[in-house]
Coordinates of C-alpha atoms in Angstrom, one line a residue:
Chain Y
M80 CA 117.5 86.8 109.8
L81 CA 115.8 84.4 107.7
P82 CA 113.2 86.6 105.7
Q83 CA 115.6 88.9 104.8
R84 CA 117.9 86.1 103.6
V85 CA 114.9 84.5 101.8
K86 CA 114.1 88.2 100.2
R87 CA 117.6 88.5 99.2
A88 CA 117.4 85.0 97.9
I89 CA 114.6 85.8 95.8
T90 CA 116.1 89.2 94.4
E91 CA 119.3 88.2 93.9
N92 CA 118.8 84.7 92.5
P93 CA 115.9 84.3 90.8
K94 CA 117.2 80.7 89.4
K95 CA 117.6 79.4 92.8
L96 CA 113.6 79.7 93.3
A97 CA 113.1 78.3 89.8
N98 CA 114.6 75.2 90.8
L99 CA 111.6 74.7 93.1
I100 CA 108.9 76.0 90.8
D101 CA 110.2 74.8 87.1
L102 CA 108.4 71.6 85.8
A103 CA 110.7 68.9 85.6
N104 CA 110.6 65.6 83.9
L105 CA 109.9 62.6 86.4
P106 CA 111.6 59.5 86.7
S107 CA 109.4 56.6 86.3
T108 CA 109.1 55.5 89.8
L109 CA 107.9 59.3 90.9
R110 CA 105.8 59.2 87.6
E111 CA 103.7 56.5 89.0
F112 CA 103.0 58.0 92.3
V113 CA 102.2 61.4 91.0
G114 CA 100.2 60.3 88.1
Q115 CA 101.8 63.1 85.8
S116 CA 105.1 62.9 83.7
Q117 CA 106.1 66.3 84.8
I118 CA 105.8 68.3 88.0
S119 CA 107.7 71.0 90.0
R120 CA 109.6 70.1 93.1
L121 CA 107.1 72.1 95.4
G122 CA 104.1 70.6 93.7
C123 CA 105.7 67.0 94.3
F124 CA 106.6 67.8 98.1
M125 CA 102.9 68.9 98.4
R126 CA 101.6 65.6 96.8
V127 CA 103.9 63.6 99.1
W128 CA 102.7 65.5 102.0
S129 CA 99.0 65.4 101.5
Y130 CA 99.3 61.8 100.7
I131 CA 101.0 61.2 104.0
K132 CA 98.2 62.9 105.9
A133 CA 95.4 61.6 103.5
N134 CA 96.6 58.1 104.6
N135 CA 97.5 58.7 108.5
L136 CA 100.9 57.3 107.9
Q137 CA 102.6 59.7 110.6
D138 CA 103.8 57.1 113.6
P139 CA 100.8 57.8 116.3
N140 CA 103.6 58.1 119.0
N141 CA 106.1 59.9 117.4
K142 CA 104.5 62.5 114.9
N143 CA 107.8 63.1 113.5
V144 CA 108.1 59.8 111.7
V145 CA 106.3 58.5 108.5
I146 CA 105.9 54.8 108.6
C147 CA 105.9 54.3 104.5
D148 CA 103.2 52.1 102.8
D149 CA 104.9 50.4 99.8
K150 CA 103.7 53.3 97.6
L151 CA 105.7 55.8 99.4
R152 CA 108.6 53.2 100.1
S153 CA 108.9 53.1 96.1
I154 CA 109.8 56.7 96.1
L155 CA 111.5 57.1 99.4
L156 CA 114.3 55.0 98.8
G157 CA 112.7 52.1 100.4
K158 CA 112.9 53.3 103.6
P159 CA 110.5 51.7 106.1
R160 CA 110.5 54.6 108.3
V161 CA 111.3 58.2 107.3
E162 CA 111.7 61.1 109.5
L163 CA 109.6 64.4 108.4
A164 CA 112.9 66.7 108.7
E165 CA 114.5 64.4 105.8
L166 CA 111.3 64.5 103.5
P167 CA 112.4 67.6 101.5
A168 CA 116.1 66.3 100.9
L169 CA 114.8 62.8 99.7
I170 CA 112.3 64.1 97.3
K171 CA 115.0 66.6 96.0
L172 CA 116.9 63.6 95.1
H173 CA 114.5 62.8 91.9
F174 CA 115.1 66.1 90.9
P175 CA 118.0 67.3 88.8
K176 CA 120.6 69.4 90.7
E177 CA 121.1 72.9 90.3
R178 CA 123.1 74.1 87.6
K179 CA 125.7 76.1 88.4
Chain A
M2 CA 64.6 86.8 103.0
F3 CA 63.0 90.4 103.0
W4 CA 66.1 91.7 104.6
V5 CA 68.1 89.8 102.0
T6 CA 66.3 91.7 99.2
I7 CA 66.6 95.1 101.0
Y8 CA 70.2 94.6 101.2
F9 CA 71.0 93.7 98.1
L10 CA 68.9 96.6 96.5
L11 CA 70.4 98.8 99.0
N12 CA 73.9 98.0 97.7
R13 CA 72.8 98.7 94.4
L14 CA 71.7 101.7 95.0
L15 CA 74.8 102.6 96.9
L16 CA 76.8 101.7 94.2
K17 CA 74.8 103.8 91.7
F18 CA 75.2 107.0 94.2
W19 CA 78.8 106.6 94.1
A20 CA 78.6 106.3 90.7
W21 CA 77.4 109.7 90.4
A22 CA 79.4 111.1 93.4
V23 CA 82.7 110.1 91.8
P24 CA 83.6 113.0 89.8
K25 CA 83.3 115.3 92.9
K26 CA 84.8 112.6 95.0
I27 CA 87.6 112.3 92.6
I28 CA 88.6 115.7 92.6
Q29 CA 88.2 115.6 96.5
L30 CA 90.5 112.5 96.8
V31 CA 93.1 113.6 94.1
W32 CA 95.3 115.1 96.2
I33 CA 95.4 111.9 98.3
G34 CA 96.8 110.7 95.2
L35 CA 95.7 107.2 95.7
A36 CA 93.9 106.1 92.8
Q37 CA 90.3 104.1 92.2
A38 CA 91.6 101.1 94.8
C39 CA 91.5 103.9 97.4
L40 CA 87.9 104.9 96.3
R41 CA 86.8 101.8 97.4
P42 CA 87.0 101.8 101.1
C43 CA 84.8 104.9 101.0
L44 CA 82.5 103.1 98.4
L45 CA 79.6 102.8 100.6
K46 CA 79.9 105.9 102.6
P47 CA 80.5 109.1 100.3
C48 CA 81.4 111.3 103.2
K49 CA 80.8 115.1 102.9
T50 CA 81.8 116.6 106.0
L51 CA 85.6 118.0 106.0
K52 CA 85.7 116.4 109.3
S53 CA 84.9 112.9 107.8
Q54 CA 87.5 113.3 105.1
N55 CA 90.1 114.6 107.5
Q56 CA 89.4 110.9 109.4
R57 CA 90.1 109.4 106.0
R58 CA 93.3 111.1 105.3
R59 CA 94.6 110.5 108.8
K60 CA 93.4 106.9 108.4
R61 CA 95.4 106.6 104.9
K62 CA 98.3 108.1 106.7
R63 CA 98.4 105.7 109.3
R64 CA 97.5 102.7 107.1
K65 CA 100.7 103.9 105.1
K66 CA 102.7 104.6 108.1
T67 CA 101.9 100.8 109.3
K68 CA 103.2 99.7 106.0
K69 CA 105.9 102.0 105.4
M70 CA 107.5 101.7 108.7
G71 CA 107.2 98.2 108.8
K72 CA 110.4 97.4 107.3
I73 CA 112.5 96.4 109.9
P74 CA 110.0 95.3 112.7
P75 CA 109.1 92.1 111.5
S76 CA 105.3 92.3 111.7
F77 CA 104.2 95.5 111.7
R78 CA 101.8 95.9 108.9
T79 CA 97.8 95.8 109.3
S80 CA 97.1 92.5 107.5
T81 CA 93.3 93.2 107.9
V82 CA 94.1 95.9 105.0
P83 CA 95.9 94.4 102.0
V84 CA 98.1 97.2 101.5
T85 CA 98.8 96.4 97.9
T86 CA 95.5 97.2 97.0
L87 CA 95.9 100.9 98.6
L88 CA 99.1 101.7 97.1
K89 CA 99.0 100.4 93.7
N90 CA 96.6 101.3 91.1
P91 CA 94.3 98.4 90.1
P92 CA 95.4 96.7 86.9
A93 CA 95.3 99.4 84.2
V94 CA 91.5 98.1 83.2
L95 CA 92.9 96.5 79.9
P96 CA 90.2 95.2 77.2
K97 CA 88.8 92.2 78.5
Q98 CA 87.4 89.9 76.0
S99 CA 83.6 90.4 78.0
T100 CA 83.3 93.5 79.8
V101 CA 80.1 93.6 81.8
L102 CA 78.8 97.2 81.5
E103 CA 78.2 98.0 85.5
T104 CA 81.5 97.3 86.8
P105 CA 82.1 99.7 89.8
Q106 CA 85.5 100.4 88.3
K107 CA 85.5 103.1 85.9
P108 CA 82.2 104.8 86.8
H109 CA 83.8 108.4 86.5
H110 CA 82.3 108.7 83.0
F111 CA 78.8 108.7 84.2
P112 CA 77.8 111.9 85.1
K113 CA 75.5 113.1 87.8
K114 CA 72.4 110.8 88.0
R115 CA 69.2 112.7 89.3
P116 CA 69.4 114.3 92.4
Q117 CA 69.3 111.4 95.0
P118 CA 65.8 111.2 96.0
S119 CA 65.0 109.5 99.5
G120 CA 66.3 105.8 99.7
K121 CA 62.7 104.5 100.1
T122 CA 61.4 105.2 96.6
K123 CA 64.5 103.9 94.8
K124 CA 64.1 100.6 96.3
T125 CA 61.0 99.9 94.9
R126 CA 62.5 99.9 91.7
T127 CA 63.2 96.8 90.3
P128 CA 66.8 96.0 88.4
I129 CA 64.6 94.9 85.4
E130 CA 63.7 98.5 84.5
D131 CA 67.3 99.5 84.9
P132 CA 68.4 100.6 81.5
K133 CA 71.9 99.7 82.2
S134 CA 71.4 96.0 82.7
P135 CA 74.6 94.3 81.6
V136 CA 75.3 94.2 78.0
I137 CA 78.2 92.4 76.6
F138 CA 80.0 93.3 73.4
N139 CA 82.0 89.8 72.4
S140 CA 83.9 91.0 69.3
P141 CA 85.7 94.2 68.7
N142 CA 84.3 94.0 65.3
L143 CA 82.3 97.4 64.5
L144 CA 79.7 95.8 62.4
D145 CA 78.8 93.1 65.1
A146 CA 78.5 96.1 67.8
K147 CA 76.3 98.0 65.4
K148 CA 74.0 94.8 64.7
L149 CA 73.8 94.4 68.5
F150 CA 73.1 98.2 69.1
A151 CA 70.1 98.0 66.6
S152 CA 68.8 94.8 68.1
I153 CA 68.7 96.5 71.5
T154 CA 67.3 99.8 70.3
T155 CA 64.4 98.0 68.5
T156 CA 63.6 95.4 71.5
S157 CA 64.1 98.3 74.3
T158 CA 60.6 99.7 75.2
T159 CA 61.7 102.3 77.7
P160 CA 63.4 105.5 76.1
L161 CA 66.9 105.5 76.1
D162 CA 69.0 108.2 77.8
F163 CA 72.6 109.2 77.1
R164 CA 73.7 107.1 80.2
F165 CA 72.6 104.2 78.2
H166 CA 74.8 105.0 75.4
N167 CA 77.5 106.1 77.4
A168 CA 77.4 102.7 79.2
L169 CA 77.3 100.8 75.8
L170 CA 80.1 103.3 74.5
Q171 CA 82.1 102.3 77.6
S172 CA 81.8 98.4 76.8
Y173 CA 82.5 98.4 73.5
S174 CA 85.5 100.8 73.5
S175 CA 86.8 98.5 76.4
I176 CA 87.7 96.0 73.7
S177 CA 87.7 97.9 70.5
T178 CA 90.2 100.4 68.9
V179 CA 89.9 104.2 69.3
N180 CA 88.9 104.8 65.6
D181 CA 86.1 102.0 66.0
S182 CA 84.7 103.3 69.1
I183 CA 84.6 106.9 67.6
S184 CA 82.7 105.5 64.5
F185 CA 80.5 103.7 66.9
L186 CA 79.5 106.7 68.3
R187 CA 78.9 108.3 65.1
H188 CA 76.9 105.6 64.4
M189 CA 74.7 105.7 67.5
I190 CA 74.1 109.8 66.8
K191 CA 73.1 109.0 63.3
S192 CA 70.6 106.0 64.3
Q193 CA 69.3 107.4 67.2
P194 CA 68.5 111.3 66.7
S195 CA 67.0 111.6 70.3
F196 CA 70.7 111.1 71.5
S197 CA 72.9 113.7 72.0
P198 CA 76.4 113.1 73.3
E199 CA 77.6 114.7 76.6
R200 CA 80.8 115.6 77.5
S201 CA 81.0 112.4 79.5
T202 CA 80.7 110.6 76.5
Y203 CA 83.9 112.2 75.3
H204 CA 85.4 111.4 78.3
I205 CA 85.0 107.7 77.7
L206 CA 86.7 107.9 74.2
L207 CA 89.3 110.3 75.9
S208 CA 90.3 107.4 78.5
Q209 CA 90.2 104.9 76.2
S210 CA 92.6 106.9 73.9
C211 CA 95.0 107.2 76.5
K212 CA 95.3 104.1 77.7
S213 CA 96.0 102.8 74.4
P214 CA 99.6 102.1 74.0
N215 CA 100.3 104.8 71.4
S216 CA 103.9 106.0 70.8
D217 CA 102.5 109.5 70.7
L218 CA 99.4 111.5 71.8
S219 CA 97.8 111.5 68.3
A220 CA 94.8 109.5 69.2
V221 CA 94.5 111.8 72.3
H222 CA 94.5 114.8 70.2
Q223 CA 92.3 113.5 67.8
T224 CA 89.6 112.7 70.4
L225 CA 90.2 116.2 71.9
N226 CA 89.7 117.8 68.6
L227 CA 86.5 115.8 68.4
M228 CA 85.5 117.4 71.8
V229 CA 86.2 120.9 70.8
T230 CA 84.3 120.7 66.9
H231 CA 81.2 119.2 69.1
G232 CA 81.3 122.0 71.4
F233 CA 82.9 120.8 74.6
P234 CA 86.2 122.3 75.0
P235 CA 88.2 120.5 77.6
D236 CA 87.6 121.3 81.3
R237 CA 89.2 120.6 84.7
V238 CA 87.6 117.3 84.5
T239 CA 88.9 116.5 80.9
T240 CA 92.4 117.1 82.4
D241 CA 91.9 115.2 85.3
I242 CA 90.9 112.2 83.1
A243 CA 93.5 112.4 80.5
V244 CA 96.3 112.6 83.4
R245 CA 94.9 109.7 85.4
S246 CA 94.5 107.4 82.4
L247 CA 98.0 108.5 80.9
C248 CA 99.4 107.9 84.1
S249 CA 98.0 104.4 84.9
A250 CA 98.9 103.5 81.5
G251 CA 102.6 104.4 82.4
R252 CA 102.8 107.4 80.2
E253 CA 104.2 109.7 82.4
E254 CA 106.0 111.7 79.7
H255 CA 102.8 112.2 77.6
A256 CA 100.8 113.4 80.5
I257 CA 103.6 115.9 81.2
E258 CA 103.4 116.9 77.7
L259 CA 99.6 116.9 77.6
V260 CA 99.2 119.3 80.9
K261 CA 101.6 121.5 79.5
E262 CA 99.6 121.7 76.5
L263 CA 95.9 121.9 78.0
S264 CA 97.4 124.6 80.4
L265 CA 98.5 126.7 77.2
K266 CA 95.3 126.0 75.4
H267 CA 92.1 125.2 77.9
S268 CA 92.3 124.6 81.1
P269 CA 95.2 124.0 83.3
P270 CA 95.0 121.4 85.9
D271 CA 93.6 122.0 89.2
S272 CA 95.6 121.1 92.3
F273 CA 94.2 117.6 92.7
T274 CA 95.2 116.6 89.4
Y275 CA 98.5 118.5 90.1
N276 CA 99.1 116.7 93.1
F277 CA 97.9 113.2 91.5
I278 CA 100.7 113.7 88.9
I279 CA 103.3 114.9 91.3
R280 CA 102.5 111.9 93.5
H281 CA 102.6 109.7 90.4
L282 CA 106.2 111.2 89.1
C283 CA 107.7 110.8 92.6
K284 CA 106.8 107.3 92.5
T285 CA 107.9 106.5 89.1
R286 CA 110.6 109.1 87.9
A287 CA 113.6 110.8 89.3
L288 CA 113.5 113.6 91.8
S289 CA 114.9 115.9 89.5
T290 CA 112.1 115.2 86.3
V291 CA 109.6 116.0 89.2
Y292 CA 111.5 119.3 90.2
N293 CA 111.7 120.6 86.8
F294 CA 108.1 119.8 86.0
I295 CA 107.0 122.0 89.1
D296 CA 109.5 124.8 87.8
E297 CA 108.2 124.5 84.3
L298 CA 104.6 124.8 85.2
Q299 CA 105.4 127.5 87.9
N300 CA 107.2 129.6 85.4
S301 CA 104.8 129.3 82.4
F302 CA 101.4 128.9 84.0
Q303 CA 102.0 130.4 87.5
L304 CA 100.7 127.2 88.8
K305 CA 102.3 127.0 92.1
P306 CA 102.9 123.9 94.3
D307 CA 100.5 124.0 97.8
L308 CA 101.1 122.4 101.0
V309 CA 99.8 119.2 99.9
T310 CA 102.4 119.1 96.9
Y311 CA 105.2 119.7 99.6
T312 CA 104.0 117.2 101.9
I313 CA 104.1 114.4 98.7
L314 CA 107.6 115.5 97.8
I315 CA 108.9 115.7 101.6
D316 CA 107.0 112.0 102.0
N317 CA 109.0 110.7 99.0
V318 CA 112.2 112.0 100.1
C319 CA 111.9 111.0 103.6
N320 CA 111.1 107.4 102.1
G321 CA 114.2 107.8 100.1
K322 CA 116.1 108.5 103.5
N323 CA 117.2 111.9 102.1
L324 CA 116.5 113.8 105.3
R325 CA 118.4 116.6 104.2
E326 CA 116.6 117.3 100.9
A327 CA 113.7 117.0 103.4
T328 CA 114.9 119.8 105.5
R329 CA 115.6 121.8 102.6
L330 CA 112.2 121.7 101.3
L331 CA 111.0 122.6 104.8
E332 CA 112.6 125.9 104.2
V333 CA 111.4 125.9 100.6
L334 CA 108.0 125.9 102.2
G335 CA 108.3 128.4 104.7
E336 CA 109.8 131.1 101.9
A337 CA 106.7 130.1 100.0
G338 CA 104.6 131.4 102.3
F339 CA 103.1 128.2 104.2
K340 CA 103.0 127.1 107.4
P341 CA 103.7 123.4 108.0
D342 CA 100.8 121.7 109.6
C343 CA 100.5 118.2 111.3
Y344 CA 100.8 115.9 108.0
V345 CA 104.4 117.7 107.2
Y346 CA 105.5 117.5 110.7
N347 CA 104.5 113.6 111.0
T348 CA 105.8 112.8 107.6
I349 CA 109.1 114.2 108.5
M350 CA 109.2 112.8 112.0
K351 CA 108.7 109.3 110.1
G352 CA 111.6 110.1 108.1
Y353 CA 113.8 110.3 111.2
C354 CA 111.9 107.3 112.4
I355 CA 113.0 105.1 109.5
L356 CA 116.8 106.2 110.3
D357 CA 116.3 105.3 114.1
K358 CA 117.0 108.6 114.8
G359 CA 114.8 109.0 118.1
S360 CA 116.3 112.2 119.4
E361 CA 115.3 114.0 116.1
A362 CA 111.8 112.5 116.3
I363 CA 111.5 113.9 119.7
G364 CA 112.7 117.0 118.5
V365 CA 110.3 117.7 115.7
Y366 CA 107.7 116.8 118.2
K367 CA 108.9 119.5 120.3
K368 CA 109.1 121.8 117.4
M369 CA 105.4 121.3 116.5
K370 CA 104.7 122.1 120.4
E371 CA 106.6 125.1 119.6
E372 CA 104.9 126.2 116.7
G373 CA 101.6 125.7 118.3
V374 CA 100.6 122.6 115.7
E375 CA 98.3 120.2 117.5
P376 CA 99.9 116.6 117.5
D377 CA 97.5 113.9 116.3
L378 CA 97.2 110.2 116.9
V379 CA 99.6 109.6 113.9
T380 CA 102.3 111.9 115.3
Y381 CA 102.1 109.8 118.5
N382 CA 102.0 106.7 117.1
T383 CA 105.1 107.8 114.9
L384 CA 106.7 108.9 117.9
I385 CA 106.3 105.7 119.9
F386 CA 107.3 103.7 117.0
G387 CA 110.4 105.6 116.3
L388 CA 111.5 105.5 120.0
S389 CA 110.9 101.8 120.3
K390 CA 112.6 100.9 117.2
S391 CA 115.6 102.6 118.2
G392 CA 115.6 101.0 121.6
R393 CA 114.1 103.8 124.2
V394 CA 111.3 101.9 125.0
K395 CA 111.0 103.7 128.6
E396 CA 110.5 106.7 126.8
A397 CA 108.1 105.6 124.3
R398 CA 106.1 104.2 127.4
K399 CA 106.3 107.7 128.5
F400 CA 104.6 109.0 125.5
L401 CA 101.7 106.5 126.0
D402 CA 100.6 108.4 129.0
I403 CA 101.0 111.8 127.6
M404 CA 99.0 110.7 124.2
A405 CA 96.2 109.9 126.7
E406 CA 96.3 112.8 128.5
M407 CA 96.1 114.8 125.1
G408 CA 92.9 112.9 124.4
H409 CA 94.3 110.4 121.4
F410 CA 93.5 106.8 122.7
P411 CA 96.3 104.5 121.9
D412 CA 95.4 102.0 119.2
A413 CA 96.5 98.7 118.2
V414 CA 99.3 100.4 116.2
T415 CA 100.6 101.9 119.3
Y416 CA 100.8 99.0 121.6
T417 CA 102.0 96.8 118.4
S418 CA 104.8 99.3 118.0
L419 CA 105.5 99.1 121.9
M420 CA 105.3 95.3 121.8
N421 CA 108.0 95.4 119.0
G422 CA 110.2 97.4 121.4
L423 CA 109.7 95.5 124.3
C424 CA 110.5 92.0 122.2
R425 CA 113.7 93.9 120.7
E426 CA 114.6 94.4 124.1
G427 CA 114.3 91.1 125.1
N428 CA 111.4 91.6 127.4
A429 CA 108.9 89.4 125.8
L430 CA 106.8 89.0 129.5
G431 CA 106.5 92.5 129.4
A432 CA 105.1 92.5 125.8
L433 CA 102.5 89.9 127.0
A434 CA 101.8 91.9 129.8
L435 CA 101.2 94.9 127.5
L436 CA 98.8 92.5 125.7
E437 CA 96.6 92.2 128.5
E438 CA 96.6 95.5 129.4
M439 CA 95.5 96.7 126.1
E440 CA 92.7 94.0 125.9
A441 CA 91.9 95.4 129.4
K442 CA 91.5 98.8 127.9
G443 CA 89.2 97.6 125.3
C444 CA 91.7 98.0 122.3
S445 CA 91.4 94.5 120.0
P446 CA 94.7 93.2 119.0
N447 CA 95.1 92.6 115.1
S448 CA 97.1 89.9 113.1
C449 CA 100.2 92.2 113.5
T450 CA 100.2 92.6 117.1
Y451 CA 99.9 88.8 117.4
N452 CA 102.8 88.5 114.5
T453 CA 105.0 90.8 116.5
L454 CA 104.3 88.9 119.6
L455 CA 104.7 85.5 117.9
H456 CA 108.3 86.8 116.4
G457 CA 109.4 87.9 119.7
L458 CA 108.4 84.9 121.8
C459 CA 110.1 82.5 119.3
K460 CA 113.3 84.7 119.1
L461 CA 113.4 84.8 123.0
R462 CA 112.8 80.8 123.3
M463 CA 109.7 80.8 124.7
L464 CA 108.1 78.6 122.4
E465 CA 105.3 76.8 124.6
R466 CA 103.9 80.7 125.0
G467 CA 104.4 81.0 121.4
I468 CA 102.5 78.1 120.5
E469 CA 99.9 79.1 122.7
L470 CA 99.4 82.5 120.8
Y471 CA 99.6 80.7 117.2
G472 CA 96.7 78.7 118.6
V473 CA 94.9 81.8 119.3
M474 CA 96.1 83.1 115.9
K475 CA 94.5 79.8 114.1
S476 CA 91.3 80.0 115.9
G477 CA 91.2 83.5 114.9
G478 CA 92.0 82.8 111.3
M479 CA 94.6 85.3 111.2
K480 CA 97.4 85.1 108.8
L481 CA 100.9 84.7 109.5
E482 CA 103.5 87.2 108.1
K483 CA 106.6 85.7 106.8
A484 CA 109.2 86.6 109.6
S485 CA 107.2 85.6 112.4
Y486 CA 106.3 82.0 110.5
A487 CA 110.2 81.7 109.4
T488 CA 111.1 82.2 113.4
F489 CA 108.0 80.1 114.7
V490 CA 109.3 77.1 112.1
R491 CA 112.9 77.6 113.1
A492 CA 112.1 77.6 116.7
L493 CA 110.1 74.5 116.3
C494 CA 112.7 72.4 114.6
K495 CA 115.3 73.5 117.0
E496 CA 113.1 71.7 119.4
G497 CA 112.9 68.8 117.3
R498 CA 109.1 69.1 116.8
V499 CA 109.2 68.7 112.9
A500 CA 105.6 67.7 112.8
E501 CA 104.4 70.7 114.2
A502 CA 106.5 73.0 111.8
Y503 CA 104.6 70.8 108.9
E504 CA 101.6 72.0 110.4
A505 CA 102.4 75.5 110.4
F506 CA 103.4 75.3 106.9
D507 CA 100.1 73.9 106.1
Y508 CA 98.3 76.4 108.1
V509 CA 100.1 79.2 106.0
V510 CA 99.1 77.3 102.3
E511 CA 95.8 77.1 103.7
S512 CA 95.0 80.5 104.9
K513 CA 96.9 81.9 102.1
S514 CA 98.9 84.3 104.3
F515 CA 101.6 84.2 101.7
D516 CA 102.7 82.5 98.6
D517 CA 103.6 78.4 99.2
V518 CA 107.1 78.9 97.4
T519 CA 108.4 81.0 100.3
A520 CA 106.8 79.0 103.1
Y521 CA 108.2 75.6 101.7
S522 CA 111.8 77.2 101.1
T523 CA 111.7 78.5 104.5
L524 CA 110.6 75.0 106.1
E525 CA 113.1 73.6 103.9
N526 CA 116.0 75.8 104.9
S527 CA 115.2 75.1 108.5
L528 CA 115.0 71.5 108.1
K529 CA 118.5 71.6 106.3
W530 CA 120.2 73.4 109.1
L531 CA 118.4 71.2 111.8
R532 CA 120.1 68.2 109.6
K533 CA 123.6 69.8 110.1
A534 CA 123.0 70.8 113.6
R535 CA 122.3 66.9 114.3
E536 CA 125.4 66.2 112.3
Q537 CA 127.3 68.3 114.8
G538 CA 125.3 66.9 117.8
L539 CA 123.9 70.3 118.5
A540 CA 120.4 69.4 118.3
S541 CA 118.4 66.5 119.4

């Protein structure tokens, strides 16, 4: 099911993906974390995820939960614990919504 | 250390050998219609016998089949062979700022090297003596090129033969304009009286003029005229090079025009060139254009399509799911006095399999038997694939035994097709059992086998076995395919094992299985789905 859907999404609606790849101007909080003024949503996700991995921020008892440090808290709405499942949605908040 | 040196030298040697072998090889391979990219696999093993050529042909067919027919089954492609390198021409060798001379990409201008002596004597040659040590032209400026040429000729101690000049010209032409290249050639002739250009020298110019993006054929004509005035009227090789260069530059109309013109004046295309252009036209133009072209050549120059041409045409219409046209072509082929061979039948069978028409595929098989055409491995693989795909796994299974009886040993493609069929039926355990059977028979599964299984297991909610399999794939460094990855991630999310889904995402990125964007959007979609399911209380 999914691959065909993704394929269709790519061929029919290139803008949907553009929203993932296009560089966006970052708000100041995120700019501090990333160290760049512009980044794509995909790039930003990769940064955050590799930051989590590098600093071993996953809860050792439940790998699905991230225990945020100060730096991470500043960009993830100040939550102390974030589920991995929410991560993409939280990062998306920093980026401009899709224009329709 | 010694062996490393030997190995290196041997490689060099073989590259060279390839370089001279190509003019012939190209012609042999033309009808296969794959461009230079295809030559690479056989680079180290120039094969001479018809048998090995046949094997190659078959291999190609099989590869193609694995690719083409992989449309619906999720993971049917052999990822060991990057399919793109097989089907696409290598990027049309556009001028780069610096081109090293000895790129193995375009050696077809260098004619026969001296007849290959036994390997040992050549091994002792040090690379320094090689006249074709890399020379780089940095600027397309003619004056700079002349200066560089002068400095090379004055410093060189060994006598320079025409191959050296060809190499220089090749290097320069890759960055300059056609006119500059011609001037440079004139300059070389003038300043080095010992150098007399060969046909191949002009072929370099020809291919350059074909590749330059012109709106007409004037540059090509200029080069051809130059050839004629210097006593090299265009021959088959000229036609071939011109057609290939034009096609690789996307100038099919010009290629057609030039073929007609050359057939009229000098040399008609041989069957390899002819089939190359047909194949290329099939890919890029409407079918009517191809038919018009065939008719025109037949009427004006008595150039008739051969069996290979018909196979190409049938293949093309079958891929377009136009089976009626394929049947018509089969009749035309018979009227033209050809007897369909194994490859024609395989192609038609593939056409039916694309359309999920198992009975018709069996019909083709029976017809082959009636006509006395011996089915080969590809036939059986196609048949088994088609039957599995249309849900007739039991019958497919029977053919597994039949093919073994006929002396064709089932390979990874056969088993993967069967596993795919079993998974579609919902019999994942049967598929796993088949994997064991396959390994017991000494046939090693490839990455698409694993991908098929992973996909099937995840679909059939046997996630634990799937994770196990994924572990095997990871330790084998196999690439994931989009479909199996997506199913896997979805299954993991369904179980609330998000961390593992992230891990799979990391593996895809790390192993470069496919692009990050797809990997991420798949993951994101699955997580989105998870959130919705949780809201509705459907998932933990």
